[in-house]
Amino acid sequence: MTSRKVVSFENIKVACKNCSLATLCLPMGLTPDDVERLDCIIKRGRPYHRGDHLYRGGDKFHSLRVITSGSVKTYSPNEDGGEQVLGFHLPGELIGLDAIQDDCHTCSAIALETTAVCEIPFSQLESLSAIMPSLQHQMYRLLSREIGQDTEMLTLLGKKSAEERLATFLLSFSERFKQRGFSASDFFLSMSRHEIGNYLGLAVETVSRLFTRFQDENLLRVERKHVQLLDIPRLYDIVQGCDSAKSSQSRV
Amino acid sequence: MTSRKVVSFENIKVACKNCSLATLCLPMGLTPDDVERLDCIIKRGRPYHRGDHLYRGGDKFHSLRVITSGSVKTYSPNEDGGEQVLGFHLPGELIGLDAIQDDCHTCSAIALETTAVCEIPFSQLESLSAIMPSLQHQMYRLLSREIGQDTEMLTLLGKKSAEERLATFLLSFSERFKQRGFSASDFFLSMSRHEIGNYLGLAVETVSRLFTRFQDENLLRVERKHVQLLDIPRLYDIVQGCDSAKSSQSRV
DNA sequence: AGAAATTCTTGATGTTGATCAAGTCGTTTT
DNA sequence: AAAACGACTTGATCAACATCAAGAATTTCT
């Protein structure tokens, strides 16, 4: 409100070496010296608000981005107006890897809530990785991991039932929240039912019904975006498919 | 039959610079000098026969492989005995990128017919790429392209109808054969209906019925593995979805 | 605060593609 | 050549999930 500087967070220096996400992010496996050099090329801009685009399909590609807080949805606007949600991204996750191919973003990224990111100019990252073997190695691993995750998703969409898809989805968030030091069983989802359905290849109504069913079966409690997983082991059984859920279900 | 050496293909030196696939493969964008250095680390082994594994999920990762002739299916054996086909690979295509992540193959690769490959020891490739910026750049692009292809596949499996899936599949082969100097409209598929169905998330019976239907509609002629595309533009219309096929169909 | 617009839920109905079952064709084995 | 096997096709039936429709709960707008 007042123009007088009191405490401005803008002046607080953020650095990879102090970042709680370092172990989840690019710096993983680098020496402190290497992290320092990486830190020098990273730009930290203002936060995005819900609905802001980080980039759009077709935009020229400059930087990879690491989410540092908030969450992001990536999607590819497909020919007939609709969209395909490609992923939901949490702090520590790197986005934009698909754009290296031809210097042009092939999909769009939009903030699902107030979101901060680190921008890593790719040409500088590339130069740096040429003189830092550990960074180059880390980059190859990261790109490869992304491929591995995509192929897991292919199996999900190719073979799994609606029930298995939603269980997989919930456990993915559970694991990722846990990794980040949050509760594995009590969290808020920042995306709508519609977006979940789109991502999982299901209709909104199916997602809604499944939430209700899971709740009726005491697998979880859900109220709007707030989810509490009550029986994680049985959710894992559902993910396995083959109705093996029944076998682990305590027979009364 | 005789042990006397007459003409042995084994003695014929193969080199990237003479390879007709160079423009589709890693050497793309490298200077002749760079190709020479890359060539030095590549191993060319004996061909695989139909059904031979190039590697299996869980195997230690040593090398990326480029198909030079024949074709390969990659698949991930999933928990309950079944498998998910991840891709079909033609000459010039690189496989094994998913294994960089943790030095271990996450999926299996099997020859669909007599198949030859170049092996590229990854640790050597990595060292080489650190001193050859153009090779490093090419590697990043390649990995990024793989990610882009996977996300296209996600859209296919998430949103498209059976008809759209098969049309997309056929056109993908059409384009890839064309790129390689073969007919875009007359080719042999090296995989079974079962494998096509698995890849596309469809039952064998559905694939079979669709081939029949496409033939009845004069989109193609098919006899066992031999496919002749008769109306490629209309196949593209089908891929677009939205029944836009009708609009481009010449009204009589 | 009240109205309008979204988002989510729930029910009824419909359609696509899976599953089950049988038969044909082609290839391999003996 | 006959038999056995596997790949493919075709038909009949079924189930899972989409679509359509309406109402409830929230959020946003004015």
PDB file of C-alpha atoms in Angstrom, chain B residues 94-199:
ATOM      1  CA  LEU B  94      17.383 -44.947 -31.468  1.00  0.00           C
ATOM      2  CA  ILE B  95      16.240 -47.135 -28.594  1.00  0.00           C
ATOM      3  CA  GLY B  96      17.244 -47.442 -24.974  1.00  0.00           C
ATOM      4  CA  LEU B  97      16.927 -43.774 -24.009  1.00  0.00           C
ATOM      5  CA  ASP B  98      14.696 -44.649 -21.057  1.00  0.00           C
ATOM      6  CA  ALA B  99      17.547 -46.619 -19.465  1.00  0.00           C
ATOM      7  CA  ILE B 100      19.913 -43.683 -18.960  1.00  0.00           C
ATOM      8  CA  GLN B 101      17.931 -42.750 -15.890  1.00  0.00           C
ATOM      9  CA  ASP B 102      19.372 -45.378 -13.597  1.00  0.00           C
ATOM     10  CA  ASP B 103      21.673 -47.492 -15.700  1.00  0.00           C
ATOM     11  CA  CYS B 104      19.090 -50.184 -16.017  1.00  0.00           C
ATOM     12  CA  HIS B 105      16.675 -51.060 -18.794  1.00  0.00           C
ATOM     13  CA  THR B 106      13.095 -50.409 -17.767  1.00  0.00           C
ATOM     14  CA  CYS B 107      11.624 -52.176 -20.766  1.00  0.00           C
ATOM     15  CA  SER B 108      12.456 -54.996 -23.150  1.00  0.00           C
ATOM     16  CA  ALA B 109      13.281 -54.902 -26.850  1.00  0.00           C
ATOM     17  CA  ILE B 110      12.722 -57.792 -29.234  1.00  0.00           C
ATOM     18  CA  ALA B 111      13.407 -58.205 -32.953  1.00  0.00           C
ATOM     19  CA  LEU B 112      10.277 -58.549 -35.074  1.00  0.00           C
ATOM     20  CA  GLU B 113      12.307 -59.840 -38.026  1.00  0.00           C
ATOM     21  CA  THR B 114      15.986 -60.189 -38.923  1.00  0.00           C
ATOM     22  CA  THR B 115      17.417 -56.997 -37.531  1.00  0.00           C
ATOM     23  CA  ALA B 116      20.792 -55.290 -37.413  1.00  0.00           C
ATOM     24  CA  VAL B 117      21.771 -52.566 -34.981  1.00  0.00           C
ATOM     25  CA  CYS B 118      24.621 -50.210 -34.162  1.00  0.00           C
ATOM     26  CA  GLU B 119      25.519 -50.183 -30.488  1.00  0.00           C
ATOM     27  CA  ILE B 120      26.703 -46.937 -28.971  1.00  0.00           C
ATOM     28  CA  PRO B 121      28.297 -47.392 -25.552  1.00  0.00           C
ATOM     29  CA  PHE B 122      26.648 -44.676 -23.542  1.00  0.00           C
ATOM     30  CA  SER B 123      29.520 -43.747 -21.264  1.00  0.00           C
ATOM     31  CA  GLN B 124      31.713 -43.147 -24.304  1.00  0.00           C
ATOM     32  CA  LEU B 125      28.968 -41.219 -26.008  1.00  0.00           C
ATOM     33  CA  GLU B 126      28.624 -39.090 -22.926  1.00  0.00           C
ATOM     34  CA  SER B 127      32.356 -38.322 -22.789  1.00  0.00           C
ATOM     35  CA  LEU B 128      32.386 -37.538 -26.465  1.00  0.00           C
ATOM     36  CA  SER B 129      29.394 -35.253 -26.152  1.00  0.00           C
ATOM     37  CA  ALA B 130      31.178 -33.270 -23.450  1.00  0.00           C
ATOM     38  CA  ILE B 131      33.886 -32.293 -25.917  1.00  0.00           C
ATOM     39  CA  MET B 132      31.631 -32.050 -28.972  1.00  0.00           C
ATOM     40  CA  PRO B 133      28.992 -29.360 -28.454  1.00  0.00           C
ATOM     41  CA  SER B 134      27.162 -30.320 -31.634  1.00  0.00           C
ATOM     42  CA  LEU B 135      26.835 -33.905 -30.452  1.00  0.00           C
ATOM     43  CA  GLN B 136      25.640 -32.800 -27.033  1.00  0.00           C
ATOM     44  CA  HIS B 137      23.070 -30.576 -28.658  1.00  0.00           C
ATOM     45  CA  GLN B 138      21.950 -33.403 -30.897  1.00  0.00           C
ATOM     46  CA  MET B 139      21.563 -35.680 -27.875  1.00  0.00           C
ATOM     47  CA  TYR B 140      19.407 -33.144 -26.034  1.00  0.00           C
ATOM     48  CA  ARG B 141      17.252 -32.731 -29.109  1.00  0.00           C
ATOM     49  CA  LEU B 142      16.879 -36.456 -29.531  1.00  0.00           C
ATOM     50  CA  LEU B 143      15.842 -36.989 -25.942  1.00  0.00           C
ATOM     51  CA  SER B 144      13.443 -34.084 -26.193  1.00  0.00           C
ATOM     52  CA  ARG B 145      11.937 -35.468 -29.373  1.00  0.00           C
ATOM     53  CA  GLU B 146      11.309 -38.773 -27.665  1.00  0.00           C
ATOM     54  CA  ILE B 147       9.391 -36.923 -24.954  1.00  0.00           C
ATOM     55  CA  GLY B 148       7.367 -35.107 -27.586  1.00  0.00           C
ATOM     56  CA  GLN B 149       6.484 -38.378 -29.295  1.00  0.00           C
ATOM     57  CA  ASP B 150       5.391 -39.921 -26.032  1.00  0.00           C
ATOM     58  CA  THR B 151       3.076 -37.033 -25.272  1.00  0.00           C
ATOM     59  CA  GLU B 152       1.504 -37.369 -28.718  1.00  0.00           C
ATOM     60  CA  MET B 153       0.851 -40.980 -27.868  1.00  0.00           C
ATOM     61  CA  LEU B 154      -0.763 -39.907 -24.595  1.00  0.00           C
ATOM     62  CA  THR B 155      -3.269 -37.853 -26.550  1.00  0.00           C
ATOM     63  CA  LEU B 156      -3.930 -40.806 -28.833  1.00  0.00           C
ATOM     64  CA  LEU B 157      -4.671 -43.156 -25.955  1.00  0.00           C
ATOM     65  CA  GLY B 158      -6.462 -40.600 -23.836  1.00  0.00           C
ATOM     66  CA  LYS B 159      -8.911 -39.146 -26.308  1.00  0.00           C
ATOM     67  CA  LYS B 160      -9.063 -40.921 -29.637  1.00  0.00           C
ATOM     68  CA  SER B 161     -11.538 -43.533 -30.860  1.00  0.00           C
ATOM     69  CA  ALA B 162     -10.479 -46.950 -32.112  1.00  0.00           C
ATOM     70  CA  GLU B 163     -10.851 -45.746 -35.692  1.00  0.00           C
ATOM     71  CA  GLU B 164      -8.666 -42.689 -35.107  1.00  0.00           C
ATOM     72  CA  ARG B 165      -6.058 -44.814 -33.388  1.00  0.00           C
ATOM     73  CA  LEU B 166      -5.649 -47.263 -36.230  1.00  0.00           C
ATOM     74  CA  ALA B 167      -5.602 -44.505 -38.843  1.00  0.00           C
ATOM     75  CA  THR B 168      -2.905 -42.694 -36.862  1.00  0.00           C
ATOM     76  CA  PHE B 169      -0.941 -45.899 -36.579  1.00  0.00           C
ATOM     77  CA  LEU B 170      -1.062 -46.583 -40.310  1.00  0.00           C
ATOM     78  CA  LEU B 171      -0.122 -43.032 -41.249  1.00  0.00           C
ATOM     79  CA  SER B 172       2.774 -43.085 -38.831  1.00  0.00           C
ATOM     80  CA  PHE B 173       4.205 -46.070 -40.691  1.00  0.00           C
ATOM     81  CA  SER B 174       3.390 -44.517 -44.022  1.00  0.00           C
ATOM     82  CA  GLU B 175       5.362 -41.392 -43.126  1.00  0.00           C
ATOM     83  CA  ARG B 176       8.258 -43.287 -41.650  1.00  0.00           C
ATOM     84  CA  PHE B 177       8.583 -45.611 -44.654  1.00  0.00           C
ATOM     85  CA  LYS B 178       8.442 -42.625 -46.952  1.00  0.00           C
ATOM     86  CA  GLN B 179      11.211 -40.866 -44.986  1.00  0.00           C
ATOM     87  CA  ARG B 180      13.315 -43.961 -45.513  1.00  0.00           C
ATOM     88  CA  GLY B 181      12.801 -43.980 -49.246  1.00  0.00           C
ATOM     89  CA  PHE B 182      10.118 -46.657 -49.375  1.00  0.00           C
ATOM     90  CA  SER B 183       6.572 -46.452 -50.596  1.00  0.00           C
ATOM     91  CA  ALA B 184       4.245 -44.437 -48.372  1.00  0.00           C
ATOM     92  CA  SER B 185       1.252 -46.416 -49.562  1.00  0.00           C
ATOM     93  CA  ASP B 186       2.414 -49.990 -49.948  1.00  0.00           C
ATOM     94  CA  PHE B 187       4.239 -51.746 -47.138  1.00  0.00           C
ATOM     95  CA  PHE B 188       4.461 -54.758 -44.879  1.00  0.00           C
ATOM     96  CA  LEU B 189       3.808 -54.548 -41.169  1.00  0.00           C
ATOM     97  CA  SER B 190       6.156 -56.762 -39.218  1.00  0.00           C
ATOM     98  CA  MET B 191       3.975 -57.078 -36.140  1.00  0.00           C
ATOM     99  CA  SER B 192       0.859 -59.149 -35.426  1.00  0.00           C
ATOM    100  CA  ARG B 193      -2.681 -57.847 -35.011  1.00  0.00           C
ATOM    101  CA  HIS B 194      -2.361 -58.714 -31.363  1.00  0.00           C
ATOM    102  CA  GLU B 195       0.692 -56.472 -30.989  1.00  0.00           C
ATOM    103  CA  ILE B 196      -1.006 -53.633 -32.856  1.00  0.00           C
ATOM    104  CA  GLY B 197      -3.997 -53.901 -30.557  1.00  0.00           C
ATOM    105  CA  ASN B 198      -1.848 -53.981 -27.452  1.00  0.00           C
ATOM    106  CA  TYR B 199       0.057 -50.899 -28.617  1.00  0.00           C
TER     107      TYR B 199
END
